[in-house]
mmCIF file of C-alpha atoms in Angstrom:
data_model
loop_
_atom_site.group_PDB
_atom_site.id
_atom_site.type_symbol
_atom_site.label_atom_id
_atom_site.label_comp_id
_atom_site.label_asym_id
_atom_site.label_seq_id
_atom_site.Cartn_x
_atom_site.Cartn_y
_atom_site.Cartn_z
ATOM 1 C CA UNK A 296 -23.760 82.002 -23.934
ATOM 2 C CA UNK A 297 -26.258 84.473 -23.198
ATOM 3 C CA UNK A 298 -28.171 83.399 -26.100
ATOM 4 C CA UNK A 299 -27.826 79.472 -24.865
ATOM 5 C CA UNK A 300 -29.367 80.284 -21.408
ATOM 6 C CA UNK A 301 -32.251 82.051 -22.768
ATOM 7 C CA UNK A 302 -32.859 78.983 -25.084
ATOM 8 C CA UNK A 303 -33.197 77.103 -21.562
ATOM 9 C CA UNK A 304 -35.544 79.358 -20.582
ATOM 10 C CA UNK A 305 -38.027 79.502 -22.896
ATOM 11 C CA UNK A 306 -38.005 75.384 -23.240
ATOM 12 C CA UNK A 307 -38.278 74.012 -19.263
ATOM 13 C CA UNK A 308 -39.678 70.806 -20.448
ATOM 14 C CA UNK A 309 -36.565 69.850 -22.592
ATOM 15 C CA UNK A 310 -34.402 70.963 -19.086
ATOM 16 C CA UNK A 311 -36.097 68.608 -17.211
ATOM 17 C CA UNK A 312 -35.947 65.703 -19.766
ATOM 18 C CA UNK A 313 -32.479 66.125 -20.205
ATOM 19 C CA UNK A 314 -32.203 65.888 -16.051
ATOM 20 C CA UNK A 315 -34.131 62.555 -15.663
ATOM 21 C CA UNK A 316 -31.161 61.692 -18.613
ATOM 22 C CA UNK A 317 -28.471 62.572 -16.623
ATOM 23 C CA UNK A 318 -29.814 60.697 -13.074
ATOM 24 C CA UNK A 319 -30.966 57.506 -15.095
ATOM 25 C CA UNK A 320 -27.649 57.257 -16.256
ATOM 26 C CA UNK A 321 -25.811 57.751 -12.671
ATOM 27 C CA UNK A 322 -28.149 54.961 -11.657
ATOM 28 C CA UNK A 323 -27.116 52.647 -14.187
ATOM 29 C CA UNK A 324 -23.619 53.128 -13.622
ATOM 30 C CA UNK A 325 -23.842 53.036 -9.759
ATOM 31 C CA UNK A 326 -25.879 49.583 -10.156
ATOM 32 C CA UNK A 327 -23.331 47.922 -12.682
ATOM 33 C CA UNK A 328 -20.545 48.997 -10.273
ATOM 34 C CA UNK A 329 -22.099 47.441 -7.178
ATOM 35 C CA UNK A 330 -22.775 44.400 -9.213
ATOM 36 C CA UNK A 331 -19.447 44.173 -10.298
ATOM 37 C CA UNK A 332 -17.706 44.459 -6.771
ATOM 38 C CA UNK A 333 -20.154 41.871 -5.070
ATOM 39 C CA UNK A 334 -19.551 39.277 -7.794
ATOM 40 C CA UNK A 335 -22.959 37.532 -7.110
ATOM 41 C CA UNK A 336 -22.077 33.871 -7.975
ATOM 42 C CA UNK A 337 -24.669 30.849 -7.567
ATOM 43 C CA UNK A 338 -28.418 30.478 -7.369
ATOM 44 C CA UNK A 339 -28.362 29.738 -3.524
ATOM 45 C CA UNK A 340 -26.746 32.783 -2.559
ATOM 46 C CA UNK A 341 -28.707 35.960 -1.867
ATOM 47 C CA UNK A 342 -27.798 39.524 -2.012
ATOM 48 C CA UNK A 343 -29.410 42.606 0.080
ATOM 49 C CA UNK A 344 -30.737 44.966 -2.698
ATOM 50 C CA UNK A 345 -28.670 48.255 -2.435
ATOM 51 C CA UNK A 346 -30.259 51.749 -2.031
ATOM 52 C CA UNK A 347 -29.711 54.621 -4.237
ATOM 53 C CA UNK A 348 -26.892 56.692 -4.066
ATOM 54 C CA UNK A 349 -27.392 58.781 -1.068
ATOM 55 C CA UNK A 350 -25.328 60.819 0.837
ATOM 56 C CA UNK A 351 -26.346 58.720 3.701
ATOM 57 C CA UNK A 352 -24.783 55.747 1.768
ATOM 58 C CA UNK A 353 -21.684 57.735 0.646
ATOM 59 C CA UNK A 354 -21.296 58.813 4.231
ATOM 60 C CA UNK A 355 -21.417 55.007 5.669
ATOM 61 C CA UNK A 356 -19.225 54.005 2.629
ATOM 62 C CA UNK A 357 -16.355 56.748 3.720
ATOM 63 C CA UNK A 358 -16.909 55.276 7.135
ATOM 64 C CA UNK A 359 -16.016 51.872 6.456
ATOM 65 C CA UNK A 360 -19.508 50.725 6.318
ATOM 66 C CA UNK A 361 -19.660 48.752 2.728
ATOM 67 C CA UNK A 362 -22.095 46.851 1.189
ATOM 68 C CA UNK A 363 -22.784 43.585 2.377
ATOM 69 C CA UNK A 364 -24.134 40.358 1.289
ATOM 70 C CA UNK A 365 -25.721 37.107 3.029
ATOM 71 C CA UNK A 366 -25.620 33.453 2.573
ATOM 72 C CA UNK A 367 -28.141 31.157 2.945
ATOM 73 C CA UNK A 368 -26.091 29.962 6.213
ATOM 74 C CA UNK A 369 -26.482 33.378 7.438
ATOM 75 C CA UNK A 370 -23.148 34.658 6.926
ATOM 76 C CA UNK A 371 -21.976 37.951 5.674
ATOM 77 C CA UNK A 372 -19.922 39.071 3.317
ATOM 78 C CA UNK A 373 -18.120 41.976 3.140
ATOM 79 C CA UNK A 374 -17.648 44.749 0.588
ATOM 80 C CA UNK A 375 -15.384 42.614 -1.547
ATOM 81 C CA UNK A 376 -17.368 39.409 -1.533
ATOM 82 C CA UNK A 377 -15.052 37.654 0.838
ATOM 83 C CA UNK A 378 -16.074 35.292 3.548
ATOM 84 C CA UNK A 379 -14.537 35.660 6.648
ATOM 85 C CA UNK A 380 -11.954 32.482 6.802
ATOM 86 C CA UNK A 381 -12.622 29.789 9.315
ATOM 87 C CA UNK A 382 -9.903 29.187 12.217
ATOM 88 C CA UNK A 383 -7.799 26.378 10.981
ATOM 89 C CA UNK A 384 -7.935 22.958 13.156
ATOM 90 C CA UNK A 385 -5.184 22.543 15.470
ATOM 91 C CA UNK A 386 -4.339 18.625 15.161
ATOM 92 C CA UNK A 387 -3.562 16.931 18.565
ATOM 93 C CA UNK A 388 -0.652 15.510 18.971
ATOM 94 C CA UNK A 389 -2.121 11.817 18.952
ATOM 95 C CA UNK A 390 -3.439 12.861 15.226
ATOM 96 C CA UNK A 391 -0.243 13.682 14.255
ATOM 97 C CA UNK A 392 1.389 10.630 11.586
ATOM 98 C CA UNK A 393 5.375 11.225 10.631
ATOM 99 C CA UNK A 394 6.243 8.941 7.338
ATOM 100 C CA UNK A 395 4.684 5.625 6.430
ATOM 101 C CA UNK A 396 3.431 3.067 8.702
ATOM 102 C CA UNK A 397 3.639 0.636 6.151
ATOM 103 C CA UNK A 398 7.798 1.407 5.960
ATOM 104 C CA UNK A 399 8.268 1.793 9.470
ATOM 105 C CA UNK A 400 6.398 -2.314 9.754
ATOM 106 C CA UNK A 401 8.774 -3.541 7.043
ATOM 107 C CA UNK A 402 11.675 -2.073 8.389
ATOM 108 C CA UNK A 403 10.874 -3.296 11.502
ATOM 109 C CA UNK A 404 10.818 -7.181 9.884
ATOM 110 C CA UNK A 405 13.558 -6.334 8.471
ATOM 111 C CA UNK A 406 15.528 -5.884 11.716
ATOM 112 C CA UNK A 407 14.118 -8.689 13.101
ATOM 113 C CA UNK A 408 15.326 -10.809 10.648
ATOM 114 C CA UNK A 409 18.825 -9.266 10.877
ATOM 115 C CA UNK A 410 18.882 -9.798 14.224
ATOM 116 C CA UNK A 411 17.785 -13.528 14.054
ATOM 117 C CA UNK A 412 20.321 -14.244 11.508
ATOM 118 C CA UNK A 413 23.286 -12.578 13.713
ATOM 119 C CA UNK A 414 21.894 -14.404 16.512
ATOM 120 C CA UNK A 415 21.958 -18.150 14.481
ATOM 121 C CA UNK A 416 25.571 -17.015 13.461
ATOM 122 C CA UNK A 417 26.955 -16.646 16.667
ATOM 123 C CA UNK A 418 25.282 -19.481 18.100
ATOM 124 C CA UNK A 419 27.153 -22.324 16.930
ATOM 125 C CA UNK A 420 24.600 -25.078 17.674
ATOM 126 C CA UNK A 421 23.070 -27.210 15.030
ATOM 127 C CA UNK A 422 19.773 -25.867 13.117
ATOM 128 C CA UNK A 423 16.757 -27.119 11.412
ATOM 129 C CA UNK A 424 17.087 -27.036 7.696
ATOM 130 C CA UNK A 425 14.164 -27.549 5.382
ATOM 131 C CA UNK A 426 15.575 -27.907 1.946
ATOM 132 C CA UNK A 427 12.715 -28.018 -1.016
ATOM 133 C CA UNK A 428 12.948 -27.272 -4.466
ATOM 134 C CA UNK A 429 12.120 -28.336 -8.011
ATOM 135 C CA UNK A 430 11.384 -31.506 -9.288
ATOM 136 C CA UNK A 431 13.573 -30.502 -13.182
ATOM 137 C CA UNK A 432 17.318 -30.056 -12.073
ATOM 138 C CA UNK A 433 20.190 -31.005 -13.925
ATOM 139 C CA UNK A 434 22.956 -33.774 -12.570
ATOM 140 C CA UNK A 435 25.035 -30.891 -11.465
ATOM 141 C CA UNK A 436 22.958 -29.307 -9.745
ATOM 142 C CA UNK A 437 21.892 -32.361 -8.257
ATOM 143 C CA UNK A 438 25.000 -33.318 -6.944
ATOM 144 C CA UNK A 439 25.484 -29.497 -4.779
ATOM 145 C CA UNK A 440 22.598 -30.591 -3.620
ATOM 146 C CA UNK A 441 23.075 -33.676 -2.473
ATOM 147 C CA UNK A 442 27.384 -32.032 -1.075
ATOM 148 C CA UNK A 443 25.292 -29.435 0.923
ATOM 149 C CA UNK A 444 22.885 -31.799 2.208
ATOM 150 C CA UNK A 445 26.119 -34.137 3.285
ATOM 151 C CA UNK A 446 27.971 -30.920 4.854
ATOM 152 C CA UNK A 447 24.735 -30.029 6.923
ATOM 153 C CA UNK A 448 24.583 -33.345 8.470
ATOM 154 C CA UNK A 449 27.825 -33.932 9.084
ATOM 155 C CA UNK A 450 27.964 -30.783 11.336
ATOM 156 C CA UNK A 451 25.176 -32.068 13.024
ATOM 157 C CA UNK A 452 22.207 -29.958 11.715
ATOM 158 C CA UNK A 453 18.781 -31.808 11.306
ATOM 159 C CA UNK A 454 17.653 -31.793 7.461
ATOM 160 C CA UNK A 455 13.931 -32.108 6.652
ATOM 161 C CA UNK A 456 13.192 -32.592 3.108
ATOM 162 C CA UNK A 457 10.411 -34.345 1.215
ATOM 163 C CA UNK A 458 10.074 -37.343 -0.693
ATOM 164 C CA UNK A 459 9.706 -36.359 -4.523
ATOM 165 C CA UNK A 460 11.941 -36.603 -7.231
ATOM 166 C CA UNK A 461 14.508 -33.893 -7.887
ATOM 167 C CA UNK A 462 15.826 -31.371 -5.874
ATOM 168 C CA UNK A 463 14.261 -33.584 -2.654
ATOM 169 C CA UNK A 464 15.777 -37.090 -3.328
ATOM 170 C CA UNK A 465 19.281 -35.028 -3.873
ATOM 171 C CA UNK A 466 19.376 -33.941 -0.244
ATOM 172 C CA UNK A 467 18.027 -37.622 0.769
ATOM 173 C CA UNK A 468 21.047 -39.074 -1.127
ATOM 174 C CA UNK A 469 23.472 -36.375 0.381
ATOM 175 C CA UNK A 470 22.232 -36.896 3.791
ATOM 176 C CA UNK A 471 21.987 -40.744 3.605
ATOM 177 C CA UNK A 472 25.859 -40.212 2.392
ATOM 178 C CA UNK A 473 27.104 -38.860 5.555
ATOM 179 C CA UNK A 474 26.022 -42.327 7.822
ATOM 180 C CA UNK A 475 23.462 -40.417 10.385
ATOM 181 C CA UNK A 476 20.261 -41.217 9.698
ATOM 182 C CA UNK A 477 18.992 -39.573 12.517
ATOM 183 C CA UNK A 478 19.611 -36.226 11.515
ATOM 184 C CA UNK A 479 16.956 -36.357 8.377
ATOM 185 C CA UNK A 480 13.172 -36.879 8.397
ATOM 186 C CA UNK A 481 11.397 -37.041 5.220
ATOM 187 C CA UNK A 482 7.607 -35.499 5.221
ATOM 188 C CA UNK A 483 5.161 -36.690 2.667
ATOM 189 C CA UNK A 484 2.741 -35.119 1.350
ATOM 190 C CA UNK A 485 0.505 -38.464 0.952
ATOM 191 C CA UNK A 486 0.725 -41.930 2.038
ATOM 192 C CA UNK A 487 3.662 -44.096 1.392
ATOM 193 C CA UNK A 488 1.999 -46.110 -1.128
ATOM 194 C CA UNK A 489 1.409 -42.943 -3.379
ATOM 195 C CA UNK A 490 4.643 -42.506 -3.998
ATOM 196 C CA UNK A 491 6.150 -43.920 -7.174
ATOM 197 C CA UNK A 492 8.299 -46.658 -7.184
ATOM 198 C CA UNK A 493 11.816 -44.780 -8.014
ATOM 199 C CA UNK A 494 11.233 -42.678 -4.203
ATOM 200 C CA UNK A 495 9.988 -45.668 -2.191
ATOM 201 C CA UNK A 496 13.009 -47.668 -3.100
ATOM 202 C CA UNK A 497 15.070 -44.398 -1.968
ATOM 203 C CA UNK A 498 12.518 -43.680 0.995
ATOM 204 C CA UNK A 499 13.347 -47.633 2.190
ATOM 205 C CA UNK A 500 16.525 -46.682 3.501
ATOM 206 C CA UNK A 501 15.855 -43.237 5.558
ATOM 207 C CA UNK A 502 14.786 -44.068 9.305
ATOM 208 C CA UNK A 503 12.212 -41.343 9.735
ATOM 209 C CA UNK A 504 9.363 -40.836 7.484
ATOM 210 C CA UNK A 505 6.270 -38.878 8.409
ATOM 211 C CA UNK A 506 3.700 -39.962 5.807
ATOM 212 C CA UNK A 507 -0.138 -37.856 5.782
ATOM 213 C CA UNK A 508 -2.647 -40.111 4.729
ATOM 214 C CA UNK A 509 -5.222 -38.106 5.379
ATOM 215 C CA UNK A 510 -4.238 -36.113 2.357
ATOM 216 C CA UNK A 511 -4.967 -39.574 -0.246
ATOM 217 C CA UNK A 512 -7.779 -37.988 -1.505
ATOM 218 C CA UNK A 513 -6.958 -34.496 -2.370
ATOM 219 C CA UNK A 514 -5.030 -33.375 -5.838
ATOM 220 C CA UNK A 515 -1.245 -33.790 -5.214
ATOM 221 C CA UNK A 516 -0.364 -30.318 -5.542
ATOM 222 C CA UNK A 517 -3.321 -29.550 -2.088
ATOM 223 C CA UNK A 518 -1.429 -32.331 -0.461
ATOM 224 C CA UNK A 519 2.034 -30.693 -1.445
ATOM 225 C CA UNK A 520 1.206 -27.366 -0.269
ATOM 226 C CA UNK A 521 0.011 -28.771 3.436
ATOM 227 C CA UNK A 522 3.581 -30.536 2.971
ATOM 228 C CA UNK A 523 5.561 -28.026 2.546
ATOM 229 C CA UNK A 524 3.564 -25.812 5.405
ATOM 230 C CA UNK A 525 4.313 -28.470 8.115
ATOM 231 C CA UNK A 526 8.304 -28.505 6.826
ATOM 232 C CA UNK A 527 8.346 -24.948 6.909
ATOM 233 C CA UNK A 528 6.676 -25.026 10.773
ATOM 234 C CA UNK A 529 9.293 -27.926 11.771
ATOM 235 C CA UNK A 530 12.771 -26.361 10.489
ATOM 236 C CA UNK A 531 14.498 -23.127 11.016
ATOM 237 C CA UNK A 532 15.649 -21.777 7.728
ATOM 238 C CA UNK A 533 14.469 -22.727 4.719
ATOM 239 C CA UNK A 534 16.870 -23.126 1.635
ATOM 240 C CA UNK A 535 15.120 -23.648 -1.783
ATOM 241 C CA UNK A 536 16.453 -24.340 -5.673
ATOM 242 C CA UNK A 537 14.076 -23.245 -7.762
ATOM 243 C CA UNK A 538 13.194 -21.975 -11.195
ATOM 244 C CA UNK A 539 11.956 -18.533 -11.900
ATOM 245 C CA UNK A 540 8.887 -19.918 -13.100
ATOM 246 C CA UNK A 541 8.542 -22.606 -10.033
ATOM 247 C CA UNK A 542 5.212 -21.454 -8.182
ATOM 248 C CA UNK A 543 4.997 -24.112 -6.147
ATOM 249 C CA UNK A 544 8.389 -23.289 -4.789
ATOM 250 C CA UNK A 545 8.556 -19.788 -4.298
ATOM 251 C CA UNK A 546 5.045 -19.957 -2.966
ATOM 252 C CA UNK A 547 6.530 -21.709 0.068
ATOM 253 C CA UNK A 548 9.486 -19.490 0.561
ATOM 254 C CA UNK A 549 7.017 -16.421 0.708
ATOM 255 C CA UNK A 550 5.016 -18.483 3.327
ATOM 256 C CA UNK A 551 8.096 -19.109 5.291
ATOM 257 C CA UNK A 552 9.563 -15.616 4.894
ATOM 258 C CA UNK A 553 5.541 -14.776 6.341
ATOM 259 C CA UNK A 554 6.677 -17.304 9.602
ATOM 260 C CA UNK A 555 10.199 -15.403 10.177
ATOM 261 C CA UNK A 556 11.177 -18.192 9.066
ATOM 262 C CA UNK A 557 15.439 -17.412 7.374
ATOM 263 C CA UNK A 558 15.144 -18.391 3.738
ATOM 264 C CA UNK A 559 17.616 -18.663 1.081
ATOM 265 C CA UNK A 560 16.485 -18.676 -2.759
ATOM 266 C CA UNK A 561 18.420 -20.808 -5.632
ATOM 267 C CA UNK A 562 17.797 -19.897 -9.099
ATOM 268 C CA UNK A 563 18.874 -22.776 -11.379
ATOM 269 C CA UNK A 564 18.117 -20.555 -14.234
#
């Protein structure tokens, strides 16, 4: 050893080199540990350069001190590259919004409805019914038609129908059946004269028909749709035989469903 230290001695210059060594690579690893902890992250942010290890620094670092970093905003980070976190918003209670409007509307229709139906049930007076439906049903079908259209006017409910072929001139014929011709009124969706010849001889024998001229010149399935909204507006239920294919049809029981209007469906299919 005594040998080693001479060495030293006589060579000063390789002492010093080997000093210069020993700081450059302190520095290095000092800067690549700094970098690591402040995790510098995009272009817009901007870091404070860091001195030199100092004992100043080391002191201030004991002490809870750190190294920090700003943002373009002008906020600081501290020594682990965290933001401070922002209060979170207290919502009012106005803001606050418990389930689904949408639900709570249709749920509300939905009482509604129940409620009108419980009230038509216990009131025993007679009712509006608008009975519509396809043009294509069979002779059975024809003929429940035509028995509910009797049993309707016979317990003195009003029956408002329209004049076409089918499902129509069944509850004509079932409500011409039970003698009261004053319980049924017939809407057309067109004059008189644009009916054929098969529902004028039928439409001859019913006391009240409402005909809408007006509608001559428009396509006959315009005029039916304005038909079928004035029936809906007149009665109150709706009962309908229809295909699952009939768009006419179920495009009115939509429409009166729309009205709170009580509707009953009939698939013939």
């Amino acid at each position: 050893s005594l040998d080693h230290d001479a060495k030293l001695r006589q060579s000063p210059k390789k002492m010093r080199r080997r000093k210069r060594l020993a700081t450059a690579v302190l520095w290095l690893a000092w800067t690549g540990c700094q970098s690591f902890l402040l995790a510098p992250a995009p272009s817009s942010r901007r870091v404070v350069a860091c001195a030199p290890p100092t004992s100043s620094s080391s002191s201030s670092e004991s002490s809870g001190g750190g190294v920090e970093a700003t943002e373009p905003n002008g906020s600081r980070r501290n020594n682990n590259g965290d933001l401070p976190r922002p209060p979170k918003p207290r919502l009012k209670p106005e803001e606050l919004l418990v389930g689904d409007p949408q639900k709570l509307l249709e749920k509300q229709k939905e009482l509604e409805t129940l409620m009108q139906q419980l009230r038509d049930i216990q009131g025993n007076g007679p009712q509006k019914y608008c009975i519509l439906g396809t043009r294509h049903c069979s002779m059975l079908h024809g003929k429940l038609i035509e028995l509910l259209s009797y049993a309707l006017i016979i317990s003195e409910n009003h029956v408002y129908t329209s004049g076409a072929i089918g499902t129509n001139a069944a509850a004509i014929r079932g409500a011409l059946r039970a003698g009261n011709a004053d319980l049924l009124t017939v809407i057309l969706p067109q004059s008189l004269k644009k009916q054929d010849k098969a529902s004028q001889h039928l439409l001859s024998e019913v006391t009240h028909v409402v005909e809408m001229p007006e509608n001559d010149h428009l396509p006959l399935g315009t005029a039916s749709r304005l038909c079928n909204t004035k029936l809906i507006d007149s009665a109150d239920q709706l009962i309908a035989f229809a295909f699952h294919d009939s768009r006419a049809v179920r495009a009115a029981a939509k429409e009166a469903k729309g009205r709170n209007k009580l509707v009953t469906m009939m698939f013939l299919d």
